[in-house]
XYZ file of C-alpha atoms in Angstrom:
317
model
C -29.916 1.795 22.850
C -30.614 -1.862 23.622
C -27.345 -2.769 21.888
C -25.434 -0.157 23.881
C -27.011 -1.413 27.095
C -25.991 -4.956 26.211
C -22.388 -3.906 25.544
C -22.343 -1.922 28.775
C -23.423 -5.010 30.719
C -20.637 -7.001 29.028
C -18.005 -4.494 30.156
C -19.200 -4.539 33.758
C -19.407 -8.321 33.812
C -15.605 -8.363 33.763
C -13.577 -8.090 36.963
C -10.943 -6.005 35.172
C -13.400 -3.091 34.864
C -13.686 -2.798 38.642
C -9.934 -3.223 38.993
C -9.362 -0.272 36.638
C -11.723 1.976 38.620
C -10.224 0.862 41.947
C -6.725 1.502 40.610
C -7.644 5.093 39.708
C -8.968 5.605 43.233
C -5.776 4.200 44.784
C -3.592 6.203 42.398
C -5.384 9.438 43.349
C -5.051 8.544 47.023
C -1.372 7.644 46.671
C -0.406 10.835 44.846
C -2.330 12.891 47.428
C -0.328 11.265 50.219
C 2.927 11.985 48.379
C 1.919 15.594 47.744
C 0.868 16.026 51.374
C 4.198 14.674 52.658
C 6.324 16.733 50.260
C 4.416 20.009 50.501
C 5.726 22.703 52.871
C 3.588 23.709 55.818
C 0.981 26.293 54.969
C 1.965 29.703 56.313
C -0.730 32.004 57.637
C 1.235 35.057 56.552
C 3.073 34.004 53.417
C 3.582 37.619 52.339
C 5.757 38.332 55.358
C 7.846 35.247 54.547
C 8.306 36.372 50.948
C 9.312 39.857 52.125
C 11.796 38.313 54.545
C 13.249 36.210 51.719
C 13.671 39.337 49.587
C 15.611 41.053 52.391
C 17.890 38.036 52.830
C 18.530 37.857 49.092
C 19.315 41.586 48.969
C 21.851 41.111 51.766
C 23.369 38.213 49.828
C 23.909 40.553 46.868
C 26.147 42.734 49.054
C 28.650 39.929 49.596
C 32.038 40.626 48.047
C 32.795 37.037 47.038
C 29.621 36.544 44.979
C 30.058 35.629 41.315
C 28.222 37.292 38.455
C 26.203 34.147 37.761
C 25.117 33.855 41.383
C 24.244 37.538 41.427
C 22.085 37.159 38.334
C 20.244 34.157 39.841
C 19.561 36.021 43.089
C 18.282 39.059 41.203
C 15.934 36.827 39.195
C 14.631 35.290 42.432
C 14.030 38.745 43.876
C 12.070 39.787 40.796
C 9.917 36.653 41.015
C 9.246 37.290 44.708
C 8.223 40.877 43.984
C 5.852 39.686 41.259
C 4.328 37.161 43.678
C 3.571 39.961 46.124
C 2.243 42.270 43.428
C -0.092 39.615 41.961
C -1.050 38.158 45.368
C 0.164 34.648 44.493
C 0.983 32.345 47.393
C 3.959 30.231 46.206
C 3.130 27.508 48.780
C -0.596 27.358 48.054
C -1.851 23.787 48.320
C -5.545 23.053 47.811
C -7.588 20.408 46.058
C -7.340 22.485 42.864
C -3.540 22.814 42.981
C -3.323 19.081 43.664
C -5.493 18.332 40.643
C -3.523 20.705 38.417
C -0.270 19.023 39.394
C -1.167 15.358 39.777
C -4.484 14.490 38.150
C -3.259 15.309 34.649
C -0.352 12.895 35.084
C -2.806 10.149 36.094
C -4.738 10.495 32.824
C -2.097 8.256 31.245
C -3.623 5.367 33.216
C -7.076 6.280 31.901
C -5.685 6.118 28.363
C -4.054 2.744 29.024
C -7.196 1.181 30.514
C -9.446 2.528 27.761
C -7.048 1.244 25.091
C -7.104 -2.220 26.669
C -10.914 -2.310 26.739
C -11.467 -0.747 23.305
C -8.953 -2.964 21.554
C -10.762 -6.052 22.844
C -14.392 -5.035 22.276
C -14.636 -6.606 18.824
C -11.591 -8.885 18.736
C -12.778 -10.677 21.888
C -15.995 -11.614 20.068
C -13.904 -13.377 17.424
C -11.564 -14.967 19.985
C -14.463 -16.281 22.060
C -16.471 -17.341 19.014
C -19.473 -15.199 19.980
C -19.367 -12.950 16.904
C -21.767 -15.216 14.950
C -24.348 -15.093 17.713
C -24.058 -11.317 17.704
C -24.417 -10.862 13.947
C -27.420 -13.165 13.509
C -29.486 -10.743 15.565
C -31.915 -8.500 13.613
C -29.533 -5.546 13.461
C -27.345 -4.279 10.665
C -23.618 -4.708 11.092
C -22.919 -0.991 11.277
C -25.440 -0.604 14.107
C -23.779 -3.372 16.085
C -20.361 -1.816 15.568
C -21.644 1.685 16.358
C -23.106 0.437 19.632
C -19.694 -0.938 20.589
C -17.990 2.325 19.669
C -20.515 4.386 21.661
C -19.977 2.057 24.611
C -16.210 2.530 24.367
C -16.651 6.315 24.470
C -19.022 6.047 27.429
C -16.528 3.838 29.253
C -13.760 6.354 28.525
C -15.967 9.146 29.897
C -16.705 7.049 32.990
C -13.024 6.445 33.789
C -12.093 10.071 33.179
C -15.001 11.347 35.298
C -14.115 8.874 38.047
C -10.528 10.109 38.117
C -11.599 13.764 38.320
C -14.196 13.082 41.049
C -11.778 10.924 43.075
C -9.071 13.594 42.802
C -11.439 16.412 43.746
C -12.791 14.672 46.848
C -9.436 13.295 47.979
C -7.909 16.735 47.424
C -10.513 18.252 49.743
C -9.744 15.647 52.423
C -5.975 16.259 52.329
C -5.673 19.926 51.386
C -9.063 21.547 51.907
C -11.465 23.016 49.395
C -9.634 25.854 47.647
C -11.000 28.468 45.321
C -11.375 27.829 41.608
C -10.079 31.366 40.999
C -6.875 31.064 43.058
C -3.801 32.143 41.148
C -0.699 30.009 40.710
C 2.341 30.129 38.466
C 1.892 28.209 35.231
C 3.647 24.854 35.905
C 4.446 24.435 32.212
C 5.914 27.937 31.689
C 9.505 27.114 32.582
C 11.630 30.120 33.451
C 8.790 32.565 32.826
C 6.594 34.360 35.338
C 3.112 33.568 34.126
C 0.201 33.643 36.593
C -2.807 31.462 35.788
C -6.143 30.784 37.479
C -5.740 27.269 38.871
C -9.268 26.071 38.056
C -9.184 27.400 34.499
C -5.710 25.942 34.009
C -6.890 22.475 35.061
C -9.985 22.632 32.842
C -7.888 23.820 29.872
C -5.413 20.990 30.383
C -8.271 18.481 30.341
C -10.020 19.998 27.319
C -6.805 20.157 25.283
C -5.946 16.563 26.220
C -9.288 15.051 25.162
C -8.916 15.291 21.307
C -5.718 13.240 21.288
C -7.269 10.825 23.780
C -10.283 10.411 21.485
C -8.059 9.625 18.494
C -6.035 7.045 20.449
C -9.280 5.451 21.653
C -10.501 5.253 18.052
C -7.220 3.696 16.893
C -7.567 0.985 19.555
C -11.160 0.357 18.504
C -10.137 0.169 14.827
C -7.449 -2.412 15.617
C -10.068 -4.407 17.484
C -12.034 -4.751 14.242
C -8.972 -5.518 12.094
C -7.630 -8.422 14.141
C -9.540 -11.516 15.167
C -6.931 -12.329 17.811
C -7.678 -10.366 20.994
C -4.134 -10.567 22.380
C -2.717 -9.252 19.107
C -5.163 -6.345 18.959
C -4.477 -5.355 22.581
C -0.711 -5.766 22.170
C -0.479 -3.596 19.052
C -2.713 -0.932 20.610
C -0.566 -0.720 23.745
C 2.604 -0.640 21.608
C 1.262 2.328 19.613
C 0.290 4.071 22.857
C 3.750 3.800 24.394
C 5.622 4.361 21.114
C 3.782 7.608 20.319
C 6.020 9.813 22.499
C 9.375 8.495 21.167
C 8.033 8.650 17.608
C 6.932 12.232 18.211
C 10.470 13.191 19.278
C 11.993 11.516 16.223
C 9.508 13.157 13.854
C 10.080 16.613 15.308
C 13.846 16.254 14.928
C 13.445 15.621 11.171
C 10.463 17.840 10.472
C 12.689 20.721 9.379
C 14.075 18.635 6.505
C 10.901 16.876 5.457
C 7.837 19.120 5.298
C 5.442 16.214 4.889
C 6.197 15.041 8.441
C 4.066 17.879 9.818
C 1.034 15.937 8.589
C 1.967 12.795 10.548
C -0.353 12.124 13.473
C 1.973 11.799 16.451
C 3.168 15.431 16.911
C -0.457 16.556 17.179
C -1.758 14.073 19.747
C -1.006 16.291 22.756
C -2.517 19.743 22.232
C -1.518 20.884 25.724
C 1.675 22.342 24.284
C -0.462 25.233 23.025
C -1.743 26.223 26.478
C 1.330 28.077 27.709
C 1.480 30.441 24.765
C 2.755 30.680 21.220
C 5.278 27.839 21.515
C 5.500 26.104 18.170
C 6.299 22.451 17.636
C 7.464 23.430 14.158
C 7.091 26.334 11.758
C 3.438 26.936 11.014
C 2.127 24.799 13.866
C -1.076 26.233 15.322
C -3.898 24.863 17.425
C -6.238 25.015 14.435
C -3.775 23.130 12.219
C -3.265 20.391 14.816
C -7.023 20.096 15.379
C -7.530 19.798 11.628
C -4.935 17.021 11.364
C -6.505 15.147 14.284
C -9.964 15.549 12.763
C -8.878 14.126 9.406
C -7.166 11.125 11.006
C -10.181 10.572 13.251
C -12.545 10.396 10.262
C -10.150 8.109 8.368
C -9.863 5.705 11.312
C -13.636 5.623 11.760
C -14.213 5.041 8.054
C -11.683 2.186 7.964
C -13.219 0.660 11.096
C -16.739 0.483 9.668
C -15.575 -0.469 6.163
C -13.512 -3.471 7.261
C -16.124 -4.648 9.742
C -18.759 -4.583 7.001
C -16.491 -6.695 4.764
C -15.155 -8.981 7.454
C -15.584 -12.700 6.895
C -16.980 -14.513 9.931
C -17.256 -17.991 8.493
C -14.137 -19.160 10.316
């Protein structure tokens, strides 16, 4: 614990740490302002408005010059409106929970970026600054020193993520009021399908399903920090992998039908949120359990490589 405390002090001795936290606060504030400006005014009697819309759409169906495609679109809109009334779902609902479900998850990409920057420099910076020898001559085994740094990186990741959620929750209350956890909304990720979800549960699920991939990316950045003595190189490669993961995922999925072994590559499994909306498969045989298993295996491999190479690393130079 003394080693972890020491690493924690090192992180908070850097100005960049406070800049990262302040940026998350400003990002949450900025997105709340945007959402507030773009959101329609809250109606006290939204049901009457939906009923009025249904009547107008039914009148539009009686027009003689309407095409079949337009008729089909209007009929779909009417069905959605009827479902909203039946399930008591306000289509214009805007609370702190709806704000978090829509915006906070998009801001987690900044959390990932900041954590990658910090994790990829935790060990490499010791080599770049020449402080690694002073660290290793202390009466601790190498693996304990490295473990303390890894624990600190996870604690820092938890701090940034918690800060983002708390900032979003409080700012959401200020701009939109404190809504109910159990309010129903339409699933934002279920395109073209009427699928009601509980807004609080949806947000929590999105966070929980995002964390495993986030943990693996954090571990990759930490591993690269132990492999490279140059801090800039370790940070640069980590950020490159972070931003290249999405394009690589698209490429892999386009060829996965031809090459079965591609389903065991890491990148398609990093974002488990694709499983939230239902049985949508990334490829044949893709399940949440399979993706979790792949992530778990890679996670253990990355950890093993991290500790192995740090144990063998030469620090004479």
